[in-house]
XYZ file of C-alpha atoms in Angstrom:
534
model
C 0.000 0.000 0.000
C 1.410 3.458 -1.228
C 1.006 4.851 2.716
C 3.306 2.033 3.956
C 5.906 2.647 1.545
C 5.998 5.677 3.126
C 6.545 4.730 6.680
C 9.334 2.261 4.882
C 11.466 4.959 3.213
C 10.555 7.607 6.606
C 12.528 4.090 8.499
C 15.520 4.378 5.698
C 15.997 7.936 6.131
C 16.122 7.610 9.979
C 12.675 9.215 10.578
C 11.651 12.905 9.391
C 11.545 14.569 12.653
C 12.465 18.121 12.781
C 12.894 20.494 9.141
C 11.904 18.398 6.147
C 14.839 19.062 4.304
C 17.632 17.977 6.631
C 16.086 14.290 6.592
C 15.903 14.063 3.013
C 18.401 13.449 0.240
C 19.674 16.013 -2.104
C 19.176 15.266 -5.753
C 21.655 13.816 -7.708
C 20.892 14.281 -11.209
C 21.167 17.190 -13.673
C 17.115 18.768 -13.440
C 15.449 21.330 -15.768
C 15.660 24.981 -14.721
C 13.356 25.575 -11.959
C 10.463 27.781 -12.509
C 10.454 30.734 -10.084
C 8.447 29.963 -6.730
C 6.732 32.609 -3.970
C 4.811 32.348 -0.927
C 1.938 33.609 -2.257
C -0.662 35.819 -0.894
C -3.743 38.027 -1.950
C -5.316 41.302 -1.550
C -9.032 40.184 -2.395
C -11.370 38.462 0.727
C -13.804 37.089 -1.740
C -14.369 34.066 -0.260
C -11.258 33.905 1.522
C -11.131 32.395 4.747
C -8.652 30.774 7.071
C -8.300 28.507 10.404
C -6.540 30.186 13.136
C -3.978 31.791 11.006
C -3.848 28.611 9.265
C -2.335 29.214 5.307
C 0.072 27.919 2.396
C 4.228 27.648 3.215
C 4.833 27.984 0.078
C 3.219 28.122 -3.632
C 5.475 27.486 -7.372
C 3.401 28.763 -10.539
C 2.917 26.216 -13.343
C 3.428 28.275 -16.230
C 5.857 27.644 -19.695
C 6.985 31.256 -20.438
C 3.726 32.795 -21.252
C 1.060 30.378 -21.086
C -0.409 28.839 -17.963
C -1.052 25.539 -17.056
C -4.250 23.910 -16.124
C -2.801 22.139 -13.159
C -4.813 18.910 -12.221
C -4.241 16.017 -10.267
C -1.124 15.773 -7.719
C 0.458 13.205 -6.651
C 3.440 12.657 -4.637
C 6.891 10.182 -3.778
C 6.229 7.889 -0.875
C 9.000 9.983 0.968
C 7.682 13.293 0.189
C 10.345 14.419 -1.301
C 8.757 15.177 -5.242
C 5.439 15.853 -6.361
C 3.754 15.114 -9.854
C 1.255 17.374 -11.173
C -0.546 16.698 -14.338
C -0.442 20.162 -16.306
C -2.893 19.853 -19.601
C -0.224 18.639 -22.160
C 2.284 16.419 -19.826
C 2.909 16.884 -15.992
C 5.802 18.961 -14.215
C 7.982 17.753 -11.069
C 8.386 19.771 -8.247
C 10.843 19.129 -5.308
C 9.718 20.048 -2.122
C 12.965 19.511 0.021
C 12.288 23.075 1.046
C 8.588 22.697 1.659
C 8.389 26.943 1.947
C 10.018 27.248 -1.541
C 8.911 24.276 -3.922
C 11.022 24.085 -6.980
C 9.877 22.713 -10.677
C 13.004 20.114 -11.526
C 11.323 18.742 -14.339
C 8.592 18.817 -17.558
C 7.285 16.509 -19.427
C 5.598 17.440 -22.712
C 4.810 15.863 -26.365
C 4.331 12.413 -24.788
C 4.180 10.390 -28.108
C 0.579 8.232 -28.589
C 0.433 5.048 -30.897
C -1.089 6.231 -34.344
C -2.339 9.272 -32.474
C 0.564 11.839 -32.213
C 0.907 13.270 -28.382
C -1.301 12.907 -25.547
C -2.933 15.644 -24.267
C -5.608 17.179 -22.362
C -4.232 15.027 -18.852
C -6.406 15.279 -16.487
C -5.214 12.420 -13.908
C -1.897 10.727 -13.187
C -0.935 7.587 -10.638
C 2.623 6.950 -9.379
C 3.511 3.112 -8.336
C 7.087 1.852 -7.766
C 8.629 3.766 -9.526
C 6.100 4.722 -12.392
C 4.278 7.455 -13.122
C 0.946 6.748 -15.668
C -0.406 9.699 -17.346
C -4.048 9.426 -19.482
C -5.711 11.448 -22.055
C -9.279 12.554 -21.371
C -9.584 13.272 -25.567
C -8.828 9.746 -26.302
C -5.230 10.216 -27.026
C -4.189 7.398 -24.885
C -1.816 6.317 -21.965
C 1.704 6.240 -21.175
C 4.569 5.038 -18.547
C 7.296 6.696 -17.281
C 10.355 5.187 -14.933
C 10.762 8.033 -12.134
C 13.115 5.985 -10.268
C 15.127 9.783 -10.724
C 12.133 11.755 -10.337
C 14.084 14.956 -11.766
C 14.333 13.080 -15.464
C 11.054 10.606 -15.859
C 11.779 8.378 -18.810
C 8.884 7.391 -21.444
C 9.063 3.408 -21.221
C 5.473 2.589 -23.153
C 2.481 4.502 -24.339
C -0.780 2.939 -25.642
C -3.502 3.892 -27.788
C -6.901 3.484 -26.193
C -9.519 4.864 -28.825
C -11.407 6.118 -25.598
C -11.376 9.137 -23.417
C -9.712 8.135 -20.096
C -10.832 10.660 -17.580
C -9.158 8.901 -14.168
C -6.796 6.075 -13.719
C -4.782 4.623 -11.397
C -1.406 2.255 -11.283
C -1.130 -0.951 -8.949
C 1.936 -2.979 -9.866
C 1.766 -4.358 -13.666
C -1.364 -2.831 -13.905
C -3.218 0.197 -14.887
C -6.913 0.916 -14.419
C -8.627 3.074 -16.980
C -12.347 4.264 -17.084
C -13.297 4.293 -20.610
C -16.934 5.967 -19.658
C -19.277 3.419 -18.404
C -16.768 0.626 -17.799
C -13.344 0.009 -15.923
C -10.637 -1.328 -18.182
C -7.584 -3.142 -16.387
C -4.273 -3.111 -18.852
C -1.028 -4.555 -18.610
C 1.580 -2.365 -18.150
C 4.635 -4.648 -17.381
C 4.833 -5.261 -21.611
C 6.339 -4.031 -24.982
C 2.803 -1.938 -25.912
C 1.283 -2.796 -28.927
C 3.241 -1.015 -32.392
C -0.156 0.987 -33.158
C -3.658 1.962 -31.684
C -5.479 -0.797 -33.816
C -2.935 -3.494 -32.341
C -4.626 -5.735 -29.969
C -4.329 -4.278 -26.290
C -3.206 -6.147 -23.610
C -6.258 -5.807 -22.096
C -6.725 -8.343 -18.929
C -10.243 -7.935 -18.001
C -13.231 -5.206 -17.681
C -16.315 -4.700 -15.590
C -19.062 -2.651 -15.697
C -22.787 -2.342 -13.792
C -24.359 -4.402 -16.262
C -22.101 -7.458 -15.247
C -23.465 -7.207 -11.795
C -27.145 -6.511 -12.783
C -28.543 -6.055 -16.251
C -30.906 -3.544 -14.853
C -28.388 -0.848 -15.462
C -28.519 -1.416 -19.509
C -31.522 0.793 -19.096
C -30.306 3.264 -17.300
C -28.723 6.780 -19.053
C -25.152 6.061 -19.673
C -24.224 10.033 -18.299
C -25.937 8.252 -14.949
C -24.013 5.484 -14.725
C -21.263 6.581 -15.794
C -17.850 5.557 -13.896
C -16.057 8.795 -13.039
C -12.797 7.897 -11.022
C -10.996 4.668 -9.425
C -8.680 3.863 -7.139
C -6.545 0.859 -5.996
C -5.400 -0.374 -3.026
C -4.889 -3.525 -1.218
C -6.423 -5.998 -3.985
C -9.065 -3.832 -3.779
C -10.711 -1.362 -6.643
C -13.360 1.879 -5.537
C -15.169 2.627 -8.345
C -17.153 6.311 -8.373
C -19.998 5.507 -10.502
C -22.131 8.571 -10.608
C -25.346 8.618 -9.638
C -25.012 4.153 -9.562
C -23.305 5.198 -6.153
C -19.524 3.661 -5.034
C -18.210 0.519 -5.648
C -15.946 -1.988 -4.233
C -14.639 -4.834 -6.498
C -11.699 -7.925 -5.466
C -8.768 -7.103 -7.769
C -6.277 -9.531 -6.191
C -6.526 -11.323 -9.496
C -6.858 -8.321 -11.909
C -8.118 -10.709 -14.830
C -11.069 -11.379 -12.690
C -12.460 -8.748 -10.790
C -15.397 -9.484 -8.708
C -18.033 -7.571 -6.505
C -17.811 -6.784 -2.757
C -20.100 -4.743 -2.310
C -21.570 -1.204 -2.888
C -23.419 1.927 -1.619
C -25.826 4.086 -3.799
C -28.908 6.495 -3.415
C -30.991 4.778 -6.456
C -31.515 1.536 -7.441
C -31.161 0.681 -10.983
C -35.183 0.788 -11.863
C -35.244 4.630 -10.054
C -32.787 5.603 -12.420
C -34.063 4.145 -15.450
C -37.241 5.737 -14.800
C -35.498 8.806 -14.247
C -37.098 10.855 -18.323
C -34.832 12.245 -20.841
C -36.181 15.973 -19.619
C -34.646 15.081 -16.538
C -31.269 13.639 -17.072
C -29.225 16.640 -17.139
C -30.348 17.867 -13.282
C -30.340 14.681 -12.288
C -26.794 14.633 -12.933
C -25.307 17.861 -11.936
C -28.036 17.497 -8.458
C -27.793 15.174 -5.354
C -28.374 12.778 -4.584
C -26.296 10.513 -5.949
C -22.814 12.129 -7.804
C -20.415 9.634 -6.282
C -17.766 11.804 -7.650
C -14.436 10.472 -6.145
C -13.887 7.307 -3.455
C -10.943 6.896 -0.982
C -10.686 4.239 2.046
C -8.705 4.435 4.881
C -5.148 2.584 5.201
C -6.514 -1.097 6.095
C -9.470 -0.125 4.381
C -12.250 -0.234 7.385
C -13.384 3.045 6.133
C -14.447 4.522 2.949
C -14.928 8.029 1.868
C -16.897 9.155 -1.170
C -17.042 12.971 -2.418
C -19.947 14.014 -3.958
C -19.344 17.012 -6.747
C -22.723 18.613 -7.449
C -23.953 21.897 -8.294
C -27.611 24.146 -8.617
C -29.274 23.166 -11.807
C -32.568 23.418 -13.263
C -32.633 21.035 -15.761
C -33.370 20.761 -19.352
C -37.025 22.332 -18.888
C -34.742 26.052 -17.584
C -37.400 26.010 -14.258
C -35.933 29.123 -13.444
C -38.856 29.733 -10.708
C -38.507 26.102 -9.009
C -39.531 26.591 -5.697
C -36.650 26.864 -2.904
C -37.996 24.006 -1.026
C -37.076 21.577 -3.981
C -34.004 22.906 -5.153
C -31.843 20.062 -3.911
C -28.150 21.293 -5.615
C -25.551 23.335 -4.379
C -22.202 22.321 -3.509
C -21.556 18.421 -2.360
C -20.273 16.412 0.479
C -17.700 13.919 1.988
C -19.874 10.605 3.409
C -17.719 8.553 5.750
C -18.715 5.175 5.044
C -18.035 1.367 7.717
C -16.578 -0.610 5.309
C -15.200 -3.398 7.919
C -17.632 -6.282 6.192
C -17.843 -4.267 2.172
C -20.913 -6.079 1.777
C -23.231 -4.445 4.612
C -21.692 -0.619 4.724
C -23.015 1.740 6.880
C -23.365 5.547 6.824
C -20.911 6.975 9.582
C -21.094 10.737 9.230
C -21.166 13.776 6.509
C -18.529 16.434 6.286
C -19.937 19.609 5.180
C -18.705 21.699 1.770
C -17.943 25.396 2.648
C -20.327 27.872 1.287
C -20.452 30.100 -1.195
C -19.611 33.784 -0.364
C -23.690 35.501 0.484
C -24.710 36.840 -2.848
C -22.701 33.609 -5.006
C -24.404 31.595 -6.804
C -23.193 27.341 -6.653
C -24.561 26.583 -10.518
C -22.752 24.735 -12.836
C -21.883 27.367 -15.090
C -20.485 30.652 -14.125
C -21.034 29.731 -10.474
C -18.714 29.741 -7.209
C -17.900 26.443 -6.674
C -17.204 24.860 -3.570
C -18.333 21.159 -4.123
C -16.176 18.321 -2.873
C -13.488 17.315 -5.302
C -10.325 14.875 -4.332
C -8.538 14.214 -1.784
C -6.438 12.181 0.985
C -6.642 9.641 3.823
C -3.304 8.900 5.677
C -3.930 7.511 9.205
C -6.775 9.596 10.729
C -6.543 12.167 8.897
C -8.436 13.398 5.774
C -6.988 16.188 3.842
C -9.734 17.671 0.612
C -9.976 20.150 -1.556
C -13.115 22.013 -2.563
C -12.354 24.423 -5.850
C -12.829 27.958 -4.949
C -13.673 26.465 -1.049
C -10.162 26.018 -0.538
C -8.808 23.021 1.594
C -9.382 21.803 4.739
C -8.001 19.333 7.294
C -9.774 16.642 9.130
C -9.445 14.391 11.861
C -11.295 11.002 11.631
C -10.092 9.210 14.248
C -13.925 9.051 15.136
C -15.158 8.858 11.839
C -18.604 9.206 13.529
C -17.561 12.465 14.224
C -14.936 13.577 12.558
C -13.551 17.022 13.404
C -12.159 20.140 11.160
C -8.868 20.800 12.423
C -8.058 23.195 9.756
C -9.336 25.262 6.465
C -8.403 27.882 4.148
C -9.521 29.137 1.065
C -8.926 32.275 -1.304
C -11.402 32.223 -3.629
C -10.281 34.767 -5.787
C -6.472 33.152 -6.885
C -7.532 29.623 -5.947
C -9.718 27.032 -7.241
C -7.959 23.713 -5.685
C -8.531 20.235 -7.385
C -6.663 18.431 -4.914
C -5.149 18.051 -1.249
C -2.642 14.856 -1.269
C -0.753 14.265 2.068
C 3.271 14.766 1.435
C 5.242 14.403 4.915
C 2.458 13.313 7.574
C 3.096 15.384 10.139
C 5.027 17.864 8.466
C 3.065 19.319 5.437
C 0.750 18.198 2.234
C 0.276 19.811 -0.905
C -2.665 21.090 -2.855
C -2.953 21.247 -6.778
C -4.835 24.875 -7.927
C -5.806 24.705 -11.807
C -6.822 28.320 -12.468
C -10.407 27.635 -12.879
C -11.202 31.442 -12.144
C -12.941 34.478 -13.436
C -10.001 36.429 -13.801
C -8.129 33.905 -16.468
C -4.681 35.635 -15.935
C -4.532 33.403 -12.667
C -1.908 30.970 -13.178
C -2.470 27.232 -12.039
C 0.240 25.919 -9.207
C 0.850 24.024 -6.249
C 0.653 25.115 -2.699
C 2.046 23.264 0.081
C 0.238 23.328 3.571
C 1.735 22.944 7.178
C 0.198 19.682 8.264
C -2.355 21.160 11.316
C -1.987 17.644 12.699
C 1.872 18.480 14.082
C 3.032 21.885 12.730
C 2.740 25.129 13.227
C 0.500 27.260 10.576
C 2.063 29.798 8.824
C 0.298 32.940 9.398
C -1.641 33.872 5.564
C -2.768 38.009 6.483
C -4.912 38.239 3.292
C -7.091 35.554 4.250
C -10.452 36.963 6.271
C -13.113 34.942 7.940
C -16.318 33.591 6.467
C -19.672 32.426 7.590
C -19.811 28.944 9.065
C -20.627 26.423 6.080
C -24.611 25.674 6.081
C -25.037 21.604 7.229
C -26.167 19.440 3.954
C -27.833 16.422 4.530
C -26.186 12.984 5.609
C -26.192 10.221 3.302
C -29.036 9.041 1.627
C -28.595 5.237 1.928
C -26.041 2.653 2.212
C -26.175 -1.025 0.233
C -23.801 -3.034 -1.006
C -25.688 -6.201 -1.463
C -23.890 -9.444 -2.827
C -27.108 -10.150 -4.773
C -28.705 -7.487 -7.480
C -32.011 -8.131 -5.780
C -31.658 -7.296 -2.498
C -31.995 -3.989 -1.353
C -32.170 -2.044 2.295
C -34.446 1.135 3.394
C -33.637 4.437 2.890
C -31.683 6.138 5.199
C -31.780 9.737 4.405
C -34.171 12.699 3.200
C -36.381 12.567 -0.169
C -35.326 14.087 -3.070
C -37.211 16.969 -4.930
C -38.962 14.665 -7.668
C -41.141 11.207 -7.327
C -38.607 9.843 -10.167
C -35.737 10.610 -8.277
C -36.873 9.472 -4.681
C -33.729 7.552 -3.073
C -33.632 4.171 -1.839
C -30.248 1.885 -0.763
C -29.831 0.177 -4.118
C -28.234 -2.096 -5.536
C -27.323 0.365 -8.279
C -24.164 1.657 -9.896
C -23.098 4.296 -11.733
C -21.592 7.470 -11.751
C -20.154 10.032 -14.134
C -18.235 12.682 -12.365
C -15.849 14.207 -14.744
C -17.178 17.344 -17.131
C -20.339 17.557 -17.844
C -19.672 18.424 -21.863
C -21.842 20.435 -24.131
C -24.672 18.404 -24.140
C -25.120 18.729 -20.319
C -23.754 22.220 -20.124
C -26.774 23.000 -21.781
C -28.440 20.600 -19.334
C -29.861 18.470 -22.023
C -29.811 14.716 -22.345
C -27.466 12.386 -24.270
C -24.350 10.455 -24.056
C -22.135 13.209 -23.336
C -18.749 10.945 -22.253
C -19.937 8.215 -25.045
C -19.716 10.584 -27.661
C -15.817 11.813 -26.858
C -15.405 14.785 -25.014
C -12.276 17.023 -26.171
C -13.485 20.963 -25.236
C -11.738 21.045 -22.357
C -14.637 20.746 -19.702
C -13.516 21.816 -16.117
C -15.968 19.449 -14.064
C -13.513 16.854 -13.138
C-alpha cells in the first residue's frame, strides 16, 4: 500500500523529525531549470477564509513562459520528497525539500501516442514503484514513465486506447482506466502494442451491467464511472449517480463484486425521463464523484461534486424548497464487512460567499473534489472552497482541524498528504474568473503536528450551512436485495432515493450536451473541449 511505503522509506531515512529538508536526500541528477516559486498571498477576501492563522508555506506557478497551465491532479513520492502534477499537455515535477520554496526540476511534454501523435488534455496521473501513468481525457491514450530519478522521468510505453480516459490509477503491472461506463484493467509490465489498432493487452473489464442487467436501461451520463482507485487488492469505483463501488482485484483478470453503496436503485434511475437527465446529474443525490478508504481499508470516503441546476425544462422559478443542488459532500462510510456498509457521518462543503451563486456554469464552486486519507486524517480540496483538514479518528464524528480558502487566486482540485506530520500539498488549476490566474501548487503545514504559517490576506467567512447525511447505504452481494432508505427525499417522485443495488456514476465534465443541461451520451460521444468538471 502506497502509505506504507511511506513509513518504509521515513525508516531508511532515519525518521523525518524536525525540518523536512535535513532528513531528506539532495538530488543527484542534472534537473530542468526551476520555474520561479513565492509564498503567495492576496489582496481580495472574496471568499477567503482561514483557520486560526492557518495558510500555504509555500506556492510554485505552473506556467511555460507565457502560457499557464491547467494544473490537475497531484500526486506525490512515498517519501515526500517530489510531487507530480498533471499540467494539460504532460505533468511537471516539483521538489519540495524546502517545503516553503517548492522548486519545478522537471517537464514533461509531447508524450508520443500510438497512431495518435501526443497525448494531451491530462487530467489524472498515478505513481507506483517507480512509475508514473499519465491518461488522455480526448482519447489520445496512456503512457509510462520510470521516475526511479524523479528529476528526469523516462517514457518506457504509451498505448492507444480509442477512448477518453478521464481517471486512472497504477497498482503494480497494472493500470486501471475508465473508458466511460466501464473500468478497463491493462497490462503495463509489456512491450505496448506497435499501433492503436494493435490488440491491447487488455486483462479484463467490468461494468454495472455485469453485476445486474438492470443498469442497460439506465442513461449512460448516470451510470457513468467517473474515477478509481486501488489499493490492497481492492478497486473503488465512483460511478455517478449508480453510487460507489468496491470490487476484489487480487486477481486483476477477474475482478469481482464486494459490495456497494448508492442512493438509487437501478429501476429509479431508469425511470429517471430524458427531460430530466441533465439535473439529475449535476443534483444530489447521488454524484459519487471520487472514493478513498482508509489505510486497512475499514473506512471509505466518497465525495460528492454537485452543483444548482434546473434542468433541461430552464425552471428558473422552481420553488426553494425543492431545489436540492448546491455544492456536495464527503460521506464517511463502515466498510469493515464491504458487503453491509453503513453511513458513519457527513462532512460539510464550505459555502459560497452571500450573494454567489453554486450553478454549474459561471457559479462559485465549492463542491467536494479529491482528496487524501493517511492515518486519521483526511486532507480535501473544494475548488474555490479552498482546503481543509480533518481528523477522523472518530469517523462518527470527525472534526475540522483546519481550512483555508482564497477564492479569488484559488480554485484547488486536490489536497494529497506529502510528509504526515510535516506538510501536504494542494494542486490549484486556475479555474477562475479572472483567467490571468496561473495554475500551481501550494504546500500546507500539516495542522496535525506543525505550526500554521500565518496567511494576512485571508479573512473569515460564515460557518458552512449543514447538507444532509447520506441518503442510503447497500452493497448487497445479490442485485435483488436492497435495504431502506436512510436519508431525506429528493425533490422529484422519479428521483426518490432508496439503498440500491445500483451503480453508476459520471463525475468528470459535464460536456456540451449537459452544459446546456440536455440529455445524451455526453462521455460516449468523446469529449475534447476542455470541460472543467472533473
Amino acid at each position: 500500500m502506497r502509505r506504507r511505503q511511506f513509513l518504509r522509506a521515513a525508516a531508511a531515512l532515519g525518521g523525518l523529525s524536525g525540518p523536512v529538508a535535513s532528513a531528506l536526500p539532495a538530488a543527484g541528477h542534472d534537473a530542468d531549470q526551476p520555474r520561479s516559486s513565492e509564498n503567495r498571498s492576496s489582496d481580495s477576501t472574496v471568499g477567503a477564509t482561514a483557520t486560526d492563522g492557518f495558510g500555504p508555506l509555500g506556492h510554485v506557478e505552473l506556467r511555460d513562459e507565457s502560457v499557464r497551465f491547467e494544473a490537475t491532479e497531484a500526486v506525490t513520492t512515498p517519501e515526500g520528497r517530489y510531487a507530480f502534477v498533471a499540467v494539460s499537455d504532460g505533468f511537471v515535477v516539483v521538489d519540495l525539500t524546502d517545503p516553503a520554496s517548492p522548486q519545478v526540476v522537471a517537464t514533461r511534454e509531447d508524450i508520443p501516442s500510438p497512431d495518435i501523435g501526443t497525448i494531451g488534455s491530462l487530467k489524472d496521473l498515478a505513481y507506483d514503484r517507480e512509475r508514473v501513468l499519465v491518461a488522455s481525457d480526448r482519447g489520445d491514450g496512456i503512457a509510462v514513465f520510470d521516475a526511479s530519478d524523479p528529476t528526469d522521468p523516462q517514457l518506457t510505453r504509451s498505448y492507444g486506447t480509442g477512448y477518453a480516459v478521464h481517471n486512472a490509477d497504477l497498482s503494480g503491472d497494472h493500470a486501471y482506466l475508465t473508458t466511460g461506463t466501464a473500468l478497463e484493467i491493462v497490462d503495463v509490465s509489456g512491450d505496448p502494442p506497435s499501433s492503436v489498432d494493435a490488440d491491447r493487452p487488455v486483462v479484463a473489464t467490468w461494468s454495472v451491467i455485469d453485476y445486474d442487467d438492470a443498469y442497460r436501461d439506465v442513461d449512460p451520463n448516470l451510470r457513468n464511472l467517473h474515477d478509481i482507485y486501488v489499493q490492497d487488492g481492492r478497486a473503488y469505483l465512483a460511478y455517478w449517480d449508480a453510487g460507489t463501488w468496491i470490487l476484489d482485484v487480487s486477481d486483476p483478470a477477474a475482478p469481482a463484486h464486494l459490495g456497494h453503496v448508492a442512493d438509487y436503485t437501478a429501476e429509479e434511475l431508469a425511470a429517471i425521463p430524458d427531460s430530466d437527465v441533465g439535473e439529475a446529474f449535476l443534483e444530489p443525490p447521488g454524484n459519487s464523484h471520487y472514493a478513498r478508504p482508509n489505510d486497512d481499508g475499514t473506512l471509505l470516503a466518497v465525495g460528492v461534486e454537485s452543483w444548482d441546476a434546473e434542468g433541461s425544462r430552464i425552471e428558473t422559478d422552481e420553488p426553494e424548497d425543492e431545489d436540492q443542488g448546491g455544492p456536495g459532500s464527503i460521506h464517511l462510510w463502515d466498510i469493515a464487512d464491504p458487503s453491509e456498509p453503513a453511513a458513519l457521518a457527513t462532512i460539510d462543503p464550505p459555502q459560497p460567499p452571500e450573494g454567489e451563486t453554486t450553478r454549474r456554469n459561471g457559479g462559485f464552486y465549492t463542491t467536494a473534489h479529491n482528496f487524501d486519507i493517511v492515518g486519521n486524517v483526511l486532507y480535501s480540496s473544494w475548488y474555490r472552497g479552498g482546503v481543509k483538514v480533518h481528523d477522523i479518528s472518530d469517523p462518527a464524528a470527525p472534526a475540522e482541524l483546519a481550512h483555508w480558502a482564497d477564492g479569488a487566486t484559488t480554485s484547488f482540485w486536490t489536497a494529497h498528504s506529502a510528509v504526515p506530520g510535516e506538510f501536504f500539498v494542494a494542486a490549484s488549476h486556475g479555474d477562475l474568473p479572472d483567467s490571468s490566474v496561473a495554475g500551481g501548487l501550494y504546500t500546507f503545514p500539516d495542522p496535525t503536528d506543525a505550526d500554521p504559517a500565518p496567511t494576512p490576506s485571508a479573512t473569515a467567512t460564515p460557518t458552512a450551512n449543514a447538507t444532509p447525511t447520506p441518503t442510503a447505504t447497500q452493497a448487497s452481494p445479490a442485485p435483488s436485495e436492497t435495504t431502506t432508505p436512510t436519508g431525506p427525499a429528493t425533490d422529484s417522485v422519479a428521483r426518490s432515493p432508496g439503498t440500491t443495488t445500483g451503480d453508476g456514476g459520471p463525475g468528470l465534465g459535464i460536456g456540451s450536451a449537459l452544459a446546456g443541461l440536455g440529455a445524451g451520451a455526453w462521455w460516449l460521444a468523446g469529449r475534447r473541449d476542455g470541460d472543467d468538471c472533473e
